[in-house]
Short mmCIF file of N, CA and C in Angstrom, two decimals:
data_model
loop_
_atom_site.label_atom_id
_atom_site.label_comp_id
_atom_site.label_asym_id
_atom_site.label_seq_id
_atom_site.Cartn_x
_atom_site.Cartn_y
_atom_site.Cartn_z
N UNK A 1 18.05 14.23 -166.78
CA UNK A 1 17.91 12.85 -166.39
C UNK A 1 17.71 11.93 -167.60
N UNK A 2 16.90 12.33 -168.60
CA UNK A 2 16.75 11.44 -169.76
C UNK A 2 18.08 11.12 -170.44
N UNK A 3 18.96 12.12 -170.55
CA UNK A 3 20.26 11.88 -171.18
C UNK A 3 21.12 10.92 -170.37
N UNK A 4 21.10 11.08 -169.07
CA UNK A 4 21.86 10.17 -168.20
C UNK A 4 21.32 8.75 -168.31
N UNK A 5 20.00 8.62 -168.33
CA UNK A 5 19.38 7.31 -168.45
C UNK A 5 19.76 6.65 -169.78
N UNK A 6 19.72 7.43 -170.86
CA UNK A 6 20.07 6.88 -172.17
C UNK A 6 21.52 6.41 -172.20
N UNK A 7 22.45 7.21 -171.64
CA UNK A 7 23.86 6.80 -171.58
C UNK A 7 24.01 5.51 -170.79
N UNK A 8 23.34 5.40 -169.66
CA UNK A 8 23.43 4.20 -168.84
C UNK A 8 22.96 2.97 -169.62
N UNK A 9 21.84 3.09 -170.30
CA UNK A 9 21.29 1.97 -171.06
C UNK A 9 22.21 1.60 -172.22
N UNK A 10 22.62 2.58 -172.99
CA UNK A 10 23.43 2.27 -174.18
C UNK A 10 24.81 1.73 -173.80
N UNK A 11 25.41 2.28 -172.75
CA UNK A 11 26.73 1.78 -172.33
C UNK A 11 26.64 0.39 -171.69
N UNK A 12 25.57 0.13 -170.96
CA UNK A 12 25.39 -1.21 -170.38
C UNK A 12 25.20 -2.23 -171.50
N UNK A 13 24.42 -1.87 -172.49
CA UNK A 13 24.22 -2.78 -173.63
C UNK A 13 25.53 -2.98 -174.37
N UNK A 14 26.27 -1.90 -174.61
CA UNK A 14 27.54 -2.01 -175.34
C UNK A 14 28.54 -2.89 -174.60
N UNK A 15 28.53 -2.85 -173.28
CA UNK A 15 29.45 -3.68 -172.48
C UNK A 15 29.16 -5.16 -172.70
N UNK A 16 27.95 -5.47 -173.14
CA UNK A 16 27.59 -6.86 -173.41
C UNK A 16 27.61 -7.17 -174.90
N UNK A 17 28.12 -6.24 -175.71
CA UNK A 17 28.19 -6.45 -177.14
C UNK A 17 26.86 -6.23 -177.85
N UNK A 18 25.97 -5.50 -177.21
CA UNK A 18 24.64 -5.25 -177.77
C UNK A 18 24.46 -3.77 -178.06
N UNK A 19 23.39 -3.46 -178.76
CA UNK A 19 23.01 -2.07 -178.95
C UNK A 19 21.63 -1.87 -178.35
N UNK A 20 21.37 -0.66 -177.91
CA UNK A 20 20.07 -0.35 -177.32
C UNK A 20 19.65 1.04 -177.77
N UNK A 21 18.36 1.22 -177.87
CA UNK A 21 17.81 2.53 -178.20
C UNK A 21 16.79 2.89 -177.12
N UNK A 22 16.83 4.11 -176.65
CA UNK A 22 15.90 4.58 -175.62
C UNK A 22 14.94 5.56 -176.27
N UNK A 23 13.67 5.30 -176.10
CA UNK A 23 12.63 6.21 -176.59
C UNK A 23 11.95 6.78 -175.35
N UNK A 24 12.45 7.88 -174.86
CA UNK A 24 11.98 8.49 -173.61
C UNK A 24 10.87 9.47 -173.92
N UNK A 25 9.75 9.30 -173.25
CA UNK A 25 8.62 10.21 -173.44
C UNK A 25 8.30 10.85 -172.10
N UNK A 26 8.39 12.16 -172.05
CA UNK A 26 8.05 12.89 -170.84
C UNK A 26 6.54 13.11 -170.86
N UNK A 27 5.82 12.42 -169.98
CA UNK A 27 4.37 12.45 -170.01
C UNK A 27 3.80 13.36 -168.94
N UNK A 28 4.21 13.18 -167.71
CA UNK A 28 3.65 13.94 -166.60
C UNK A 28 4.61 15.00 -166.10
N UNK A 29 4.06 16.12 -165.71
CA UNK A 29 4.85 17.15 -165.04
C UNK A 29 4.91 16.81 -163.56
N UNK A 30 5.75 17.48 -162.80
CA UNK A 30 5.78 17.21 -161.36
C UNK A 30 4.48 17.66 -160.70
N UNK A 31 4.09 16.97 -159.66
CA UNK A 31 2.92 17.36 -158.87
C UNK A 31 3.39 18.45 -157.91
N UNK A 32 2.79 19.63 -158.05
CA UNK A 32 3.16 20.76 -157.19
C UNK A 32 1.88 21.23 -156.49
N UNK A 33 1.85 21.03 -155.18
CA UNK A 33 0.69 21.46 -154.40
C UNK A 33 0.66 22.97 -154.29
N UNK A 34 -0.54 23.54 -154.31
CA UNK A 34 -0.70 24.95 -154.01
C UNK A 34 -0.46 25.12 -152.51
N UNK A 35 0.47 25.98 -152.10
CA UNK A 35 0.80 26.10 -150.67
C UNK A 35 -0.38 26.48 -149.79
N UNK A 36 -1.28 27.32 -150.30
CA UNK A 36 -2.45 27.72 -149.49
C UNK A 36 -3.39 26.54 -149.27
N UNK A 37 -3.63 25.77 -150.32
CA UNK A 37 -4.51 24.61 -150.19
C UNK A 37 -3.84 23.55 -149.32
N UNK A 38 -2.54 23.36 -149.50
CA UNK A 38 -1.82 22.39 -148.67
C UNK A 38 -1.93 22.76 -147.19
N UNK A 39 -1.81 24.04 -146.89
CA UNK A 39 -1.96 24.47 -145.49
C UNK A 39 -3.34 24.14 -144.95
N UNK A 40 -4.37 24.33 -145.76
CA UNK A 40 -5.74 24.01 -145.34
C UNK A 40 -5.88 22.51 -145.08
N UNK A 41 -5.32 21.70 -145.96
CA UNK A 41 -5.40 20.24 -145.79
C UNK A 41 -4.66 19.82 -144.52
N UNK A 42 -3.49 20.39 -144.29
CA UNK A 42 -2.72 20.05 -143.09
C UNK A 42 -3.48 20.47 -141.83
N UNK A 43 -4.00 21.69 -141.83
CA UNK A 43 -4.77 22.16 -140.67
C UNK A 43 -5.99 21.29 -140.42
N UNK A 44 -6.68 20.91 -141.47
CA UNK A 44 -7.86 20.05 -141.34
C UNK A 44 -7.47 18.68 -140.80
N UNK A 45 -6.37 18.14 -141.31
CA UNK A 45 -5.91 16.82 -140.86
C UNK A 45 -5.51 16.85 -139.39
N UNK A 46 -4.82 17.89 -138.98
CA UNK A 46 -4.41 18.02 -137.58
C UNK A 46 -5.64 18.11 -136.69
N UNK A 47 -6.61 18.92 -137.10
CA UNK A 47 -7.84 19.08 -136.32
C UNK A 47 -8.62 17.76 -136.20
N UNK A 48 -8.70 17.01 -137.29
CA UNK A 48 -9.48 15.77 -137.30
C UNK A 48 -8.74 14.57 -136.72
N UNK A 49 -7.44 14.48 -136.97
CA UNK A 49 -6.69 13.27 -136.67
C UNK A 49 -5.67 13.42 -135.55
N UNK A 50 -5.38 14.67 -135.17
CA UNK A 50 -4.36 14.92 -134.16
C UNK A 50 -3.01 15.10 -134.82
N UNK A 51 -2.25 16.04 -134.28
CA UNK A 51 -0.95 16.38 -134.87
C UNK A 51 -0.02 15.18 -134.95
N UNK A 52 -0.11 14.28 -133.98
CA UNK A 52 0.77 13.11 -133.97
C UNK A 52 0.49 12.14 -135.12
N UNK A 53 -0.64 12.31 -135.79
CA UNK A 53 -1.00 11.43 -136.90
C UNK A 53 -0.87 12.09 -138.27
N UNK A 54 -0.24 13.25 -138.31
CA UNK A 54 -0.09 13.97 -139.57
C UNK A 54 1.39 14.17 -139.85
N UNK A 55 1.82 13.72 -141.02
CA UNK A 55 3.21 13.88 -141.44
C UNK A 55 3.22 14.79 -142.66
N UNK A 56 4.11 15.77 -142.66
CA UNK A 56 4.15 16.72 -143.77
C UNK A 56 5.43 16.64 -144.58
N UNK A 57 6.34 15.76 -144.22
CA UNK A 57 7.63 15.72 -144.90
C UNK A 57 7.76 14.69 -146.00
N UNK A 58 6.68 14.06 -146.40
CA UNK A 58 6.75 13.00 -147.41
C UNK A 58 7.00 13.59 -148.79
N UNK A 59 7.96 13.04 -149.49
CA UNK A 59 8.27 13.42 -150.87
C UNK A 59 8.35 12.13 -151.68
N UNK A 60 7.88 12.19 -152.92
CA UNK A 60 7.96 11.01 -153.78
C UNK A 60 8.46 11.43 -155.16
N UNK A 61 8.93 10.46 -155.90
CA UNK A 61 9.34 10.70 -157.28
C UNK A 61 8.38 10.03 -158.26
N UNK A 62 7.28 9.55 -157.76
CA UNK A 62 6.32 8.87 -158.62
C UNK A 62 5.66 9.82 -159.60
N UNK A 63 5.38 9.34 -160.79
CA UNK A 63 4.63 10.12 -161.77
C UNK A 63 3.16 10.06 -161.42
N UNK A 64 2.47 11.13 -161.68
CA UNK A 64 1.06 11.17 -161.29
C UNK A 64 0.33 12.13 -162.21
N UNK A 65 -0.80 11.68 -162.76
CA UNK A 65 -1.55 12.55 -163.65
C UNK A 65 -2.26 13.68 -162.92
N UNK A 66 -2.24 13.65 -161.59
CA UNK A 66 -2.79 14.76 -160.81
C UNK A 66 -2.08 16.07 -161.17
N UNK A 67 -0.85 15.98 -161.67
CA UNK A 67 -0.11 17.18 -162.06
C UNK A 67 -0.86 17.98 -163.12
N UNK A 68 -1.60 17.31 -163.97
CA UNK A 68 -2.36 18.00 -165.02
C UNK A 68 -3.45 18.86 -164.39
N UNK A 69 -4.15 18.31 -163.39
CA UNK A 69 -5.19 19.08 -162.71
C UNK A 69 -4.60 20.25 -161.93
N UNK A 70 -3.52 19.98 -161.18
CA UNK A 70 -2.93 21.02 -160.34
C UNK A 70 -2.25 22.10 -161.17
N UNK A 71 -2.01 21.83 -162.42
CA UNK A 71 -1.46 22.85 -163.31
C UNK A 71 -2.55 23.85 -163.70
N UNK A 72 -3.80 23.44 -163.57
CA UNK A 72 -4.93 24.29 -163.99
C UNK A 72 -5.71 24.87 -162.82
N UNK A 73 -5.79 24.13 -161.72
CA UNK A 73 -6.62 24.52 -160.58
C UNK A 73 -5.81 24.33 -159.30
N UNK A 74 -5.82 25.33 -158.40
CA UNK A 74 -5.10 25.14 -157.13
C UNK A 74 -5.66 23.95 -156.37
N UNK A 75 -4.78 23.12 -155.86
CA UNK A 75 -5.21 21.94 -155.13
C UNK A 75 -4.06 21.35 -154.35
N UNK A 76 -4.30 20.16 -153.82
CA UNK A 76 -3.29 19.50 -153.00
C UNK A 76 -3.46 18.00 -153.11
N UNK A 77 -2.40 17.32 -153.42
CA UNK A 77 -2.36 15.86 -153.48
C UNK A 77 -1.86 15.38 -152.12
N UNK A 78 -2.63 14.53 -151.45
CA UNK A 78 -2.21 14.05 -150.14
C UNK A 78 -2.43 12.56 -150.02
N UNK A 79 -1.70 11.96 -149.12
CA UNK A 79 -1.79 10.53 -148.88
C UNK A 79 -2.51 10.27 -147.57
N UNK A 80 -3.24 9.19 -147.52
CA UNK A 80 -3.84 8.71 -146.29
C UNK A 80 -3.32 7.28 -146.10
N UNK A 81 -2.67 7.03 -145.00
CA UNK A 81 -2.13 5.69 -144.76
C UNK A 81 -3.22 4.64 -144.87
N UNK A 82 -2.99 3.62 -145.66
CA UNK A 82 -4.02 2.61 -145.89
C UNK A 82 -3.48 1.19 -145.83
N UNK A 83 -2.25 1.04 -145.36
CA UNK A 83 -1.66 -0.30 -145.32
C UNK A 83 -2.29 -1.13 -144.21
N UNK A 84 -2.72 -2.34 -144.51
CA UNK A 84 -3.26 -3.22 -143.47
C UNK A 84 -2.12 -3.81 -142.63
N UNK A 85 -2.49 -4.40 -141.51
CA UNK A 85 -1.50 -5.09 -140.68
C UNK A 85 -0.86 -6.21 -141.50
N UNK A 86 0.36 -6.54 -141.16
CA UNK A 86 1.02 -7.65 -141.83
C UNK A 86 2.14 -7.20 -142.75
N UNK A 87 2.57 -8.09 -143.64
CA UNK A 87 3.71 -7.78 -144.51
C UNK A 87 3.37 -6.65 -145.49
N UNK A 88 4.42 -5.97 -145.94
CA UNK A 88 4.26 -4.89 -146.92
C UNK A 88 3.74 -5.45 -148.23
N UNK A 89 2.69 -4.84 -148.75
CA UNK A 89 2.11 -5.24 -150.02
C UNK A 89 1.98 -3.99 -150.89
N UNK A 90 2.98 -3.72 -151.74
CA UNK A 90 3.05 -2.44 -152.44
C UNK A 90 1.93 -2.23 -153.46
N UNK A 91 1.68 -0.96 -153.73
CA UNK A 91 0.71 -0.60 -154.77
C UNK A 91 1.14 -1.20 -156.10
N UNK A 92 0.21 -1.38 -156.98
CA UNK A 92 0.46 -1.87 -158.34
C UNK A 92 1.14 -3.24 -158.34
N UNK A 93 0.81 -4.06 -157.36
CA UNK A 93 1.33 -5.42 -157.34
C UNK A 93 0.17 -6.38 -157.09
N UNK A 94 0.32 -7.65 -157.45
CA UNK A 94 -0.76 -8.61 -157.25
C UNK A 94 -1.11 -8.81 -155.78
N UNK A 95 -0.19 -8.47 -154.88
CA UNK A 95 -0.47 -8.69 -153.45
C UNK A 95 -1.02 -7.45 -152.75
N UNK A 96 -1.28 -6.38 -153.50
CA UNK A 96 -1.76 -5.14 -152.89
C UNK A 96 -3.04 -5.38 -152.11
N UNK A 97 -3.13 -4.75 -150.96
CA UNK A 97 -4.35 -4.79 -150.14
C UNK A 97 -4.48 -3.44 -149.45
N UNK A 98 -5.69 -3.07 -149.13
CA UNK A 98 -5.96 -1.79 -148.48
C UNK A 98 -6.79 -2.01 -147.22
N UNK A 99 -6.46 -1.25 -146.19
CA UNK A 99 -7.31 -1.21 -145.01
C UNK A 99 -8.43 -0.24 -145.34
N UNK A 100 -9.62 -0.75 -145.59
CA UNK A 100 -10.71 0.07 -146.10
C UNK A 100 -11.17 1.16 -145.14
N UNK A 101 -10.76 1.09 -143.88
CA UNK A 101 -11.09 2.17 -142.95
C UNK A 101 -10.44 3.48 -143.39
N UNK A 102 -9.36 3.38 -144.15
CA UNK A 102 -8.69 4.58 -144.65
C UNK A 102 -9.58 5.36 -145.61
N UNK A 103 -10.49 4.69 -146.29
CA UNK A 103 -11.39 5.38 -147.21
C UNK A 103 -12.29 6.36 -146.46
N UNK A 104 -12.76 5.98 -145.29
CA UNK A 104 -13.59 6.87 -144.47
C UNK A 104 -12.78 8.06 -143.99
N UNK A 105 -11.55 7.81 -143.56
CA UNK A 105 -10.68 8.90 -143.10
C UNK A 105 -10.44 9.88 -144.24
N UNK A 106 -10.12 9.37 -145.42
CA UNK A 106 -9.86 10.23 -146.57
C UNK A 106 -11.09 11.04 -146.96
N UNK A 107 -12.25 10.42 -146.90
CA UNK A 107 -13.49 11.12 -147.26
C UNK A 107 -13.77 12.27 -146.31
N UNK A 108 -13.65 12.01 -145.01
CA UNK A 108 -13.91 13.05 -144.02
C UNK A 108 -12.89 14.18 -144.14
N UNK A 109 -11.64 13.83 -144.35
CA UNK A 109 -10.59 14.85 -144.50
C UNK A 109 -10.82 15.68 -145.76
N UNK A 110 -11.12 15.03 -146.86
CA UNK A 110 -11.36 15.75 -148.11
C UNK A 110 -12.54 16.70 -147.96
N UNK A 111 -13.61 16.24 -147.32
CA UNK A 111 -14.79 17.09 -147.12
C UNK A 111 -14.43 18.30 -146.25
N UNK A 112 -13.74 18.07 -145.14
CA UNK A 112 -13.38 19.17 -144.24
C UNK A 112 -12.50 20.19 -144.95
N UNK A 113 -11.52 19.72 -145.70
CA UNK A 113 -10.63 20.64 -146.42
C UNK A 113 -11.39 21.40 -147.50
N UNK A 114 -12.27 20.72 -148.22
CA UNK A 114 -13.05 21.38 -149.27
C UNK A 114 -13.94 22.46 -148.68
N UNK A 115 -14.53 22.20 -147.53
CA UNK A 115 -15.37 23.22 -146.88
C UNK A 115 -14.53 24.44 -146.50
N UNK A 116 -13.34 24.20 -145.97
CA UNK A 116 -12.48 25.33 -145.59
C UNK A 116 -12.03 26.13 -146.80
N UNK A 117 -11.64 25.44 -147.86
CA UNK A 117 -11.19 26.13 -149.07
C UNK A 117 -12.34 26.93 -149.67
N UNK A 118 -13.55 26.38 -149.65
CA UNK A 118 -14.69 27.08 -150.25
C UNK A 118 -15.03 28.36 -149.51
N UNK A 119 -14.68 28.47 -148.24
CA UNK A 119 -14.92 29.70 -147.47
C UNK A 119 -14.07 30.84 -148.00
N UNK A 120 -12.93 30.50 -148.57
CA UNK A 120 -12.00 31.53 -149.04
C UNK A 120 -12.36 32.03 -150.45
N UNK A 121 -13.28 31.35 -151.09
CA UNK A 121 -13.65 31.72 -152.48
C UNK A 121 -14.72 32.79 -152.48
#
């Protein structure tokens, strides 16, 4: 991908009579959940929130420093829906807002999953 990106940038610049240089730095590795821990999180979420409120098919391409932790310790990165009613207000934007009730849901889920994982240790 870095090579393709560099070609795209340099050729786009050249088409405009310009030159460009790409300094690509690979910082984060992919986030890879431990399958056993992910199963525990999913089971805990289903038990606490109901199967109809748990989605397991979400995939993202976002970079995340959680990959550094998961490279050393088995774990699971999960999302808890936190968007308030109204228009979409994306993360990392000046209009971002959170439905703070999601913090309680995340806390209870994290605690339940941690208790289950600790039983296996």
